[in-house]
Amino acid sequence: MRVRFNFKTFTFLLLLAFAMFLLISVNLSIFIFSKVFITSEKQREYSLIVETFHQNFNRLIGQNENFLFKAIQIIVTNKEKREIERQIASLFELYPSVKYLLILNKEGYIEDIYPFRKEAINIYLGNTSMYRNLGKYSLYGPHIFLFDRNVYYVQSLFFSNRFYVILLDVPDFNSFLKKLRERGYLSFVVEPSGRIIAHYDERLVLEGDNIKMFSDNFSQIEETRIPKEFTINGEKYLFICKFLPLLNNFIFVGNEYSQAFAGFNIFRSQMLWLFLITVIVSLVISIAVSNFMQKPVRVLTKMIENIRQHRYRIEPEKTNFVEFNDLSENLSEMAKTISDREEKISKIFEASRDAIILSTLQGDILDINSAGLKIFGYTDKSEFLKKKASDFYYNPEDREKFLNELLKKGFVENFEGKAKRADGTYFYALMSSSMARDEEGKPLFIVSFVKDVTDRVRMQEQLFQAQKMESIGRLAGSIAHDLNNMLTVISSNNQLIQMYSKDNVRVLKYTEGISNAIEKTKDFIRKLLTFSKRQVFEFKQYDINEVVREEVKLLKPTLRENITLTVEFYSEPLYVSIDRTQFTQILLNLLVNSIEAMPEGGSIKIGIEKKRIERDVANLYPNIREGDFVCLNFSDTGKGIPEDIRNRIFDPFFTTKEDGTGLGLSTVHSIVQQHKGFINVYSEVGVGTTFKIYLPMAERQEEKVELKEESQIPIIKRILIIEDNEEVRVAVEELLKSYGFEVYSISNPLELIEQFEKYRDKFDLCLSDIIMPKMSGLELYKRLRQIKPDIKFLFMTGYANNVEQVNELIKEGLRLLSKPFNIKEFLEKVREILESK
Amino acid sequence: MPKNIGRFFLIMSSIILIISMILWIFSVPPKEPIKIGLMVTLTGSSPELGRAIRDGAFFAVEEINKGGGIGGRKLSLIIKDNQSNDEIGKRNYIEFLKEGVYAVIGPATSTRARAILPLIDSHKLLVISPTVSSTEFSSRDDFFITLEPNNRKFAETLGMFIKKKIKPKRLILTVDDRNPVYVRDFSENLVSQLDKTTMVKTLHIRETNPDFDNLAKATIKFNPDFVILITDVFNAAILTQKIKQIRPEMRIAISPWARFRGYIEYTGHFSNGVLSVGYYDESPRNKKFMEFSKNFQKRFGYFPDSAVIQGYNSVLLIKEALLKGANRDNLRSYTLNSSFTGVLDDIKINRYGDAELETFVVIKRDEFFEKVSDESKI
């Protein structure tokens, strides 16, 4: 666990610790020094007192001995009892502490006593401790005297076979100890057993107390070398104990502990004050120092806090410390660097047109850029951040797949799925993510780049559709070519039969049936060629508003009463280059679908807009160039198209109707494509469907008004047929001949070129197939035109592999006759050729 | 550096805290000691008895405290000196009440006891007297416990012995008038046991320093077969010497009042053969006494007598009651009708609070009073 302090506390604790250390160490050293010093000092004092006591005691003993000597002298020198008593009485007055003088014989009987007591004479004291100690000690006691029952000390002198014993008063013996007490010293004398025989408190002597009763420290009475601590009744004392050999007793001299160490106690008290002052000073200094030191720290902290709060415009502040100033400047620079870097990151973040999302593994959203909000359809960022990542997956299993891959590889690249918008709709999202980790490799957050690829997906779908249509178209074109050739043979022969059997009603009836069948087959093949783009269009510029207005007039009567049709026109003319017939086909097919989708009624809405298609979108569609487009919105409120079939509605022959051909929408799609446009569909089941048809806008071209000169139409009688298919060639040749034309035919264009001079003046019109094995009809035309510039060509074709080539052919004023044709159509084209000339 | 200092502070604080916690947990505050009061005469006239009681009681308290006290509580002996003064005795008793002592040991004499008896009856603070033996204190339903056999019992034992073994015809009864209650109690009960034909003469000691020579002469003049001294140690010692110096063969008995070490010390060989009455044998035959005597002498430096023993026993009686669960308020009920192990024997306390001890005649031989058996030569 790490302890944290603020600067002020730390400084205070440091100073306090220092003060305490100082106090304790100084106090301890002084205590040890003082104790040793004072104890040593006291030892000298006490020893001196003991010595003084000893001297006084010796003097007392000497005085008492003087008494004894004088008394013995009186007794020996005087024979008169009365005189002896008188002189000894005088002696008692000189020695007031002496109370009795006993003269004992060797057996212990009292021979005499002063002051005289008759009843004491001849009393045996030989069994008393007083008698037993005679001669052993100079002065001893106290002992109770049998006759007055008072306590006395005893001193004796053996002289002339007798013991001269004096009994001394105890108070006098204690006087010395009392005087010491007055000077502050405590002293007492005890027997080896502990019995107190002299004490500064005389009461203890009188009570016969034993010093052992006052403290366990006295359990062993023995000398001490140096003063020792004694505890008596909870109070501490300092005593030295010395043996008094003359008395056979011990003397204790000392002081109350507090008194003995008074000097030290005063010093200790001063140290305590010093400590308190030090603490207070420490506190004041710590506050002052820490404030002074903290100021630059606070400045730096504030700067760091600003950086943390993303406020990078911070100026370096000046303090009294160079180091802090350097640090402050560095911080300011650092903030600037961070600011620049963050700004860059922020710009990258915000400038991205794709969504950039920061999230956690648990799905919490940390941040999203503006583009992301737009893509996901949010305006309020906080609303988005409240969501979980899983909320944005249209298919929940996608989230699981995404996380599995991320955890496995550490990144996810081009993960494609459907993502939910704020309004619940979805879009196709292309997501790349990677995991940001810390130094230890633990996941920090996930960075995800999300691109809305809905348009691209749709384009891809359309491309796929186009490719599919292309394949089908090629097949259809191939079939149509052969079919048309065969129909041409059939049609031509049928016309010949009709012509030669004018009178045969039955034959006419049957051939009429054949003619109808040929017409229906032709119409079918035409539709087939339309969605397979093999149909040749005639483009002209129109204002889309006008075209739609006119078409709506024609279409409205076909609507049921429970269906309304509204049109929103664009505010200005929008010109498009269209084949009017095909455009009508688009509207008609869409209208039919909408009507069928609204059996219970509803509304159809047609809107016209102008849209700009950028290069990146244009690149997604085949044959689409960037630029301005007219967008025709065709919406209904029908039952909608289920999602599972939505990508198949433009497939040819795909239908959900029992009697449908499956060519309606595929035709629309094909026509739009052949107009270099594209179509998108938006549908929701139960809500309706919207088709958006984009057609490239055309620059307005002034219509060239050609004044037709009235001229005589030249007569065309001789026709040269160039057709590689023999059956067709024969059938057409027969047909034309039957109508009075002079017909020559040739199967190989190269042969014609080689023998052109031979035919040069033998025909008025070349009726040529376009697609031939060795040379195309157009190439033939170009070669022959070089030879004969005024040559007239009419092309016939079952279909066109290269529509552009055919359109170019048309642009050059050449005419095209679609197989199969009847003589009427042929004559019409011939007339057009002649008129154009 | 701050990190290290921070750690140092943390460690030091933790150590101090832990030590404080341990000390706080394991340091049991010392229990309040059990206070026992002791009031005897320590100064003034005849202090020896009181001092002996004090030393005996103190010795017991010291031994108990060395053994851990009672229930973990130490005994505290508060000593007060009556100074041979009844008023001071009363004051001491009141002070003990205020100081909350469990019981009071003392006083030593019947006279002091009589003075405080009304206070004891009113305040009901248990008093255990180690040495009071006046019969008037026996068989009383009060708060005054006596450990010493009463005078009547002593007197009757001695009287019966004298009657049976001495069979005196002329008997001197020397009585000390300074303690009339005791003297009358003892002498009456003793005399009541004597043969009616025994001529008894009573001599009175009426002052502190009487004329012992005249008393001795008066005793001899009566020509008694037997002398009984009912007085204290000192008077008894002097009179014994005086009588024996005149008539060494004189048979003497002393009352328990004088049957102490001082008597032996002050009489020496003069007291050999002197009879008395007691309840324990001081001779080396009594191993328990010898053991106790040895320990006591080692501690206090003098030979223990009955006062020491009873002082010691007083504390043992209180200890026994406390061990049985007594408290300050019900100590008496735990002592009455109880028994406890005394210094020398098991002692039974009857329902009146009187110790029921066997008394017997003792004879002074050498330096001690020896129990007189039926076979003993007297």
Short mmCIF file of C-alpha atoms in Angstrom, two decimals, chain A residues 169-391:
data_model
loop_
_atom_site.label_atom_id
_atom_site.label_comp_id
_atom_site.label_asym_id
_atom_site.label_seq_id
_atom_site.Cartn_x
_atom_site.Cartn_y
_atom_site.Cartn_z
CA ASP A 169 16.65 8.70 75.36
CA VAL A 170 15.49 7.93 71.80
CA PRO A 171 14.43 11.46 70.79
CA ASP A 172 17.93 12.72 71.24
CA PHE A 173 19.20 9.90 69.11
CA ASN A 174 16.87 10.96 66.33
CA SER A 175 17.75 14.62 66.48
CA PHE A 176 20.48 14.27 63.93
CA LEU A 177 18.11 12.53 61.53
CA LYS A 178 15.54 15.27 62.09
CA LYS A 179 18.04 17.95 61.25
CA LEU A 180 18.89 16.12 58.06
CA ARG A 181 15.18 16.04 57.24
CA GLU A 182 15.04 19.77 57.63
CA ARG A 183 17.76 19.99 55.03
CA GLY A 184 15.78 17.79 52.65
CA TYR A 185 17.44 14.48 53.36
CA LEU A 186 15.62 11.38 54.48
CA SER A 187 17.46 9.02 56.79
CA PHE A 188 16.74 6.14 59.10
CA VAL A 189 18.57 3.38 60.89
CA VAL A 190 17.32 -0.18 60.90
CA GLU A 191 18.38 -3.46 62.40
CA PRO A 192 19.42 -6.24 60.02
CA SER A 193 15.92 -7.66 60.64
CA GLY A 194 14.40 -4.42 59.39
CA ARG A 195 13.20 -3.08 62.71
CA ILE A 196 13.45 0.67 62.68
CA ILE A 197 15.56 1.95 65.49
CA ALA A 198 15.92 5.52 64.36
CA HIS A 199 13.94 7.47 61.87
CA TYR A 200 13.37 11.06 60.87
CA ASP A 201 9.71 10.26 61.57
CA GLU A 202 9.97 9.26 65.20
CA ARG A 203 6.49 7.78 65.23
CA LEU A 204 7.74 4.76 63.28
CA VAL A 205 10.31 4.08 65.94
CA LEU A 206 7.74 4.42 68.66
CA GLU A 207 5.39 2.06 66.90
CA GLY A 208 8.18 -0.48 66.59
CA ASP A 209 7.70 -0.61 62.84
CA ASN A 210 9.73 -2.76 60.56
CA ILE A 211 11.01 -1.11 57.40
CA LYS A 212 10.16 -4.27 55.48
CA MET A 213 6.51 -3.43 56.02
CA PHE A 214 6.79 -0.37 53.83
CA SER A 215 8.28 -1.79 50.68
CA ASP A 216 9.40 -5.00 49.09
CA ASN A 217 12.60 -3.13 48.20
CA PHE A 218 13.62 -3.60 51.84
CA SER A 219 13.15 -7.35 51.89
CA GLN A 220 16.92 -7.72 51.95
CA ILE A 221 18.69 -5.14 54.08
CA GLU A 222 22.16 -4.74 52.65
CA GLU A 223 24.66 -2.09 51.70
CA THR A 224 24.31 -0.36 48.34
CA ARG A 225 27.36 0.86 46.45
CA ILE A 226 25.49 3.65 44.73
CA PRO A 227 22.11 5.26 45.45
CA LYS A 228 19.21 3.02 44.46
CA GLU A 229 15.57 3.60 43.71
CA PHE A 230 13.11 2.50 46.38
CA THR A 231 9.35 2.65 46.12
CA ILE A 232 7.47 3.22 49.35
CA ASN A 233 3.69 3.47 49.27
CA GLY A 234 3.84 4.27 45.55
CA GLU A 235 6.34 7.09 45.99
CA LYS A 236 9.82 6.81 44.58
CA TYR A 237 12.88 7.51 46.67
CA LEU A 238 16.59 7.46 46.14
CA PHE A 239 18.53 5.90 49.03
CA ILE A 240 22.01 4.77 49.78
CA CYS A 241 22.38 2.13 52.49
CA LYS A 242 25.49 1.78 54.60
CA PHE A 243 26.35 -0.59 57.41
CA LEU A 244 27.19 0.92 60.79
CA PRO A 245 29.58 -1.56 62.40
CA LEU A 246 29.51 0.11 65.81
CA LEU A 247 25.75 -0.25 65.96
CA ASN A 248 25.46 -3.44 63.94
CA ASN A 249 22.74 -1.59 62.07
CA PHE A 250 22.18 -0.09 58.67
CA ILE A 251 21.64 3.55 57.87
CA PHE A 252 19.64 4.74 54.88
CA VAL A 253 20.20 8.25 53.55
CA GLY A 254 18.45 9.68 50.57
CA ASN A 255 15.83 11.96 49.04
CA GLU A 256 12.45 11.81 47.47
CA TYR A 257 13.08 10.90 43.89
CA SER A 258 11.52 14.09 42.59
CA GLN A 259 13.75 16.09 44.86
CA ALA A 260 16.86 14.13 43.96
CA PHE A 261 16.20 14.68 40.29
CA ALA A 262 14.62 18.10 40.65
CA GLY A 263 17.21 19.62 38.35
CA PHE A 264 16.58 17.03 35.73
CA ASN A 265 12.82 17.42 36.07
CA ILE A 266 13.12 21.14 35.51
CA PHE A 267 15.26 20.48 32.48
CA ARG A 268 12.79 17.89 31.22
CA SER A 269 9.97 20.34 31.68
CA GLN A 270 11.95 22.88 29.69
CA MET A 271 12.48 20.27 27.00
CA LEU A 272 8.75 19.64 26.87
CA TRP A 273 8.16 23.31 26.32
CA LEU A 274 10.89 23.29 23.75
CA PHE A 275 9.13 20.40 22.05
CA LEU A 276 5.79 22.19 22.05
CA ILE A 277 7.39 25.33 20.70
CA THR A 278 9.21 23.26 18.10
CA VAL A 279 5.94 21.65 17.06
CA ILE A 280 4.24 25.00 16.73
CA VAL A 281 7.19 26.48 14.88
CA SER A 282 7.27 23.37 12.68
CA LEU A 283 3.63 23.86 11.91
CA VAL A 284 4.09 27.50 11.05
CA ILE A 285 7.23 26.85 9.03
CA SER A 286 5.63 23.90 7.27
CA ILE A 287 2.65 26.01 6.28
CA ALA A 288 4.88 28.85 5.14
CA VAL A 289 7.36 26.63 3.33
CA SER A 290 4.73 24.43 1.80
CA ASN A 291 2.76 27.45 0.62
CA PHE A 292 5.89 28.89 -0.89
CA MET A 293 6.88 25.57 -2.43
CA GLN A 294 3.35 24.65 -3.35
CA LYS A 295 2.73 27.76 -5.40
CA PRO A 296 4.73 26.59 -8.42
CA VAL A 297 3.37 23.10 -7.91
CA ARG A 298 -0.15 24.52 -7.94
CA VAL A 299 0.69 26.44 -11.10
CA LEU A 300 1.95 23.27 -12.74
CA THR A 301 -1.03 21.32 -11.46
CA LYS A 302 -3.35 23.92 -12.94
CA MET A 303 -1.53 23.71 -16.26
CA ILE A 304 -1.76 19.94 -16.23
CA GLU A 305 -5.43 20.16 -15.29
CA ASN A 306 -5.99 22.48 -18.27
CA ILE A 307 -4.26 19.98 -20.54
CA ARG A 308 -6.39 17.24 -19.04
CA GLN A 309 -9.49 19.32 -19.73
CA HIS A 310 -8.28 19.74 -23.35
CA ARG A 311 -7.54 23.44 -22.83
CA TYR A 312 -4.23 23.68 -24.59
CA ARG A 313 -3.85 27.40 -24.87
CA ILE A 314 -1.75 27.78 -21.75
CA GLU A 315 1.03 30.23 -21.30
CA PRO A 316 4.10 29.35 -19.17
CA GLU A 317 3.95 31.04 -15.77
CA LYS A 318 6.91 32.55 -14.02
CA THR A 319 7.78 31.55 -10.45
CA ASN A 320 10.81 32.06 -8.27
CA PHE A 321 12.23 28.69 -9.21
CA VAL A 322 14.18 28.20 -12.41
CA GLU A 323 13.40 24.49 -12.50
CA PHE A 324 9.68 25.13 -12.22
CA ASN A 325 9.83 27.78 -14.92
CA ASP A 326 11.58 25.31 -17.24
CA LEU A 327 8.97 22.76 -16.40
CA SER A 328 6.21 25.28 -17.01
CA GLU A 329 7.61 26.18 -20.43
CA ASN A 330 8.00 22.55 -21.33
CA LEU A 331 4.42 21.92 -20.27
CA SER A 332 3.24 24.79 -22.41
CA GLU A 333 5.16 23.39 -25.39
CA MET A 334 3.83 19.96 -24.66
CA ALA A 335 0.28 21.34 -24.57
CA LYS A 336 0.83 22.98 -27.92
CA THR A 337 2.17 19.76 -29.39
CA ILE A 338 -0.75 17.83 -28.00
CA SER A 339 -3.11 20.49 -29.28
CA ASP A 340 -1.69 20.25 -32.79
CA ARG A 341 -1.77 16.53 -32.77
CA GLU A 342 -5.25 16.40 -31.33
CA GLU A 343 -6.43 18.94 -33.86
CA LYS A 344 -5.03 16.81 -36.64
CA ILE A 345 -6.62 13.72 -35.25
CA SER A 346 -9.85 15.61 -34.74
CA LYS A 347 -9.79 16.89 -38.30
CA ILE A 348 -9.05 13.47 -39.63
CA PHE A 349 -11.82 12.18 -37.45
CA GLU A 350 -14.31 14.77 -38.54
CA ALA A 351 -13.17 15.09 -42.12
CA SER A 352 -13.72 11.47 -42.86
CA ARG A 353 -16.74 10.81 -45.05
CA ASP A 354 -16.94 7.40 -43.51
CA ALA A 355 -18.10 6.77 -39.98
CA ILE A 356 -15.32 6.43 -37.40
CA ILE A 357 -16.55 4.83 -34.22
CA LEU A 358 -14.67 4.16 -30.99
CA SER A 359 -16.23 1.46 -28.88
CA THR A 360 -15.39 -1.12 -26.25
CA LEU A 361 -15.44 -4.86 -26.49
CA GLN A 362 -18.52 -4.76 -24.31
CA GLY A 363 -20.25 -2.67 -26.93
CA ASP A 364 -20.18 0.72 -25.23
CA ILE A 365 -19.85 3.52 -27.77
CA LEU A 366 -17.10 5.95 -26.81
CA ASP A 367 -17.14 8.36 -29.72
CA ILE A 368 -18.32 8.84 -33.30
CA ASN A 369 -17.56 11.44 -35.90
CA SER A 370 -20.09 13.68 -37.66
CA ALA A 371 -20.06 11.60 -40.82
CA GLY A 372 -20.91 8.59 -38.71
CA LEU A 373 -23.87 10.34 -37.14
CA LYS A 374 -25.09 11.29 -40.61
CA ILE A 375 -24.66 7.78 -41.96
CA PHE A 376 -26.55 6.31 -39.03
CA GLY A 377 -29.20 9.01 -39.25
CA TYR A 378 -28.57 10.67 -35.88
CA THR A 379 -28.44 14.37 -35.15
CA ASP A 380 -27.75 14.15 -31.43
CA LYS A 381 -24.39 12.60 -30.63
CA SER A 382 -25.29 11.92 -27.01
CA GLU A 383 -28.26 9.88 -28.17
CA PHE A 384 -25.95 7.74 -30.27
CA LEU A 385 -23.48 7.29 -27.40
CA LYS A 386 -26.24 5.90 -25.20
CA LYS A 387 -26.67 2.98 -27.59
CA LYS A 388 -24.83 -0.29 -27.61
CA ALA A 389 -22.85 -1.42 -30.63
CA SER A 390 -25.14 -4.41 -30.98
CA ASP A 391 -28.09 -2.04 -31.47
#
